[in-house]
Coordinates of C-alpha atoms in Angstrom, one line a residue:
M589 CA 87.5 -153.8 124.9
R590 CA 84.5 -155.1 122.9
P591 CA 84.8 -155.7 119.2
P592 CA 82.8 -153.4 117.0
I593 CA 79.4 -154.7 116.3
E594 CA 80.2 -155.3 112.6
E595 CA 83.0 -157.7 113.6
T596 CA 80.8 -159.4 116.1
K597 CA 78.1 -159.9 113.4
R598 CA 80.8 -161.4 111.1
I599 CA 81.9 -163.8 113.8
F600 CA 78.2 -164.7 114.6
V601 CA 77.5 -165.4 110.9
E602 CA 80.7 -167.4 110.4
T603 CA 79.9 -169.5 113.5
L604 CA 76.5 -170.3 112.2
R605 CA 78.0 -171.2 108.9
Q606 CA 80.3 -173.7 110.6
F607 CA 77.4 -175.1 112.6
A608 CA 75.4 -175.5 109.4
E609 CA 78.3 -177.1 107.5
Q610 CA 78.9 -179.6 110.3
D611 CA 75.1 -180.0 111.0
V612 CA 75.8 -179.6 114.7
P613 CA 73.0 -181.3 116.6
G614 CA 70.8 -179.5 119.1
G615 CA 67.3 -178.2 118.8
A616 CA 67.4 -174.6 120.1
F617 CA 69.4 -171.4 120.0
V618 CA 68.9 -168.2 122.0
I619 CA 70.2 -165.2 120.0
H620 CA 71.6 -162.4 122.1
V621 CA 69.5 -159.3 121.9
R622 CA 72.4 -157.1 120.8
I623 CA 73.4 -159.3 117.8
F624 CA 69.7 -159.6 116.9
A625 CA 69.1 -155.8 117.1
A626 CA 72.2 -155.2 115.0
G627 CA 70.8 -157.4 112.3
G628 CA 73.1 -160.4 112.8
L629 CA 70.4 -162.9 112.3
A630 CA 69.1 -161.1 109.2
E631 CA 72.6 -161.1 107.8
A632 CA 73.1 -164.9 108.6
L633 CA 69.8 -165.7 106.8
K634 CA 71.1 -164.5 103.6
D635 CA 73.2 -167.7 103.5
E636 CA 71.0 -170.5 102.1
K637 CA 72.8 -173.2 104.1
I638 CA 72.4 -171.3 107.4
R639 CA 68.8 -170.6 106.5
E640 CA 68.1 -174.3 106.0
Y641 CA 70.0 -175.2 109.2
L642 CA 68.2 -172.7 111.4
G643 CA 64.9 -173.6 109.8
K644 CA 65.1 -177.0 111.7
K645 CA 65.8 -175.3 115.1
D646 CA 63.8 -173.5 117.7
L647 CA 65.1 -169.9 117.9
F648 CA 64.5 -167.5 120.7
V649 CA 65.5 -163.9 121.5
Y650 CA 64.8 -161.7 124.6
T651 CA 64.0 -158.1 123.9
V652 CA 63.6 -155.2 126.3
G653 CA 60.6 -152.8 126.3
F654 CA 62.4 -149.7 127.7
D655 CA 59.3 -147.7 128.1
E656 CA 57.5 -150.5 129.9
G657 CA 60.5 -151.6 132.0
K658 CA 59.9 -155.2 130.8
V659 CA 61.8 -158.0 129.2
Y660 CA 60.1 -160.1 126.6
V661 CA 61.0 -163.6 125.7
N662 CA 60.2 -164.2 122.0
K663 CA 60.2 -167.2 119.7
I664 CA 61.7 -166.3 116.4
L665 CA 59.7 -167.5 113.4
L666 CA 61.4 -167.7 110.1
D667 CA 59.8 -167.5 106.6
G668 CA 62.8 -167.6 104.2
E669 CA 64.7 -164.5 105.1
E670 CA 61.8 -162.9 106.9
I671 CA 61.9 -162.8 110.7
K672 CA 58.9 -162.5 113.0
L673 CA 58.7 -162.5 116.8
E674 CA 56.1 -164.3 118.8
K675 CA 56.0 -163.2 122.4
I676 CA 56.0 -166.2 124.8
A677 CA 56.7 -164.6 128.1
E678 CA 57.3 -161.2 129.8
Y679 CA 58.5 -160.0 133.1
Q680 CA 59.5 -156.8 134.9
V681 CA 63.1 -155.8 134.7
T682 CA 64.8 -156.7 137.9
L683 CA 67.5 -154.6 139.7
E684 CA 70.2 -157.1 138.6
H685 CA 69.0 -157.0 135.1
A686 CA 68.8 -153.3 135.1
D687 CA 72.4 -153.2 136.3
L688 CA 73.5 -155.4 133.5
L689 CA 71.6 -153.3 130.9
N690 CA 73.0 -150.1 132.3
R691 CA 76.6 -151.4 132.1
S692 CA 75.9 -152.8 128.6
L693 CA 74.6 -149.4 127.4
K694 CA 77.3 -147.4 129.2
D695 CA 78.9 -144.8 126.8
R696 CA 76.2 -145.6 124.2
G697 CA 73.8 -142.8 125.0
G698 CA 71.3 -145.4 126.1
V699 CA 68.5 -145.4 128.6
T700 CA 69.4 -145.8 132.3
F701 CA 67.1 -148.0 134.4
A702 CA 66.6 -147.2 138.1

C-alpha cells in the first residue's frame, strides 16, 4: 500500500535536507511528477539550506499533457522559492507509458489512456 502523499512529501523533504546537510555530490536530480504536482519541491524550497543546495544542481521533471497525449521533459528553473519550467523535449505517450499512468491513477478518478 502506498503512503499518503503528505507522508511522501515529508520523506522527500527530509531526504533533500539530509542531502543538503551532507552536501551529497552530483549535478542533477529528476523530481518525480507526482511529488512535484503535490507540491513536494515547493515545500522543500521553504528550507534555506535545501534551496541553496538545489540551486547548485540541474533539476528536471517530466509532466504529462493529458489532452495532448504527450509527455514533456522540463528543466526546473529556481528563483528563490519560485519554480518555473522550461520544456526541453516532448514525445507521444507510448502504450507502455499509458499502462504505467493508468495503473498509477487507478482508483484516483484519473484519466485513462488508450
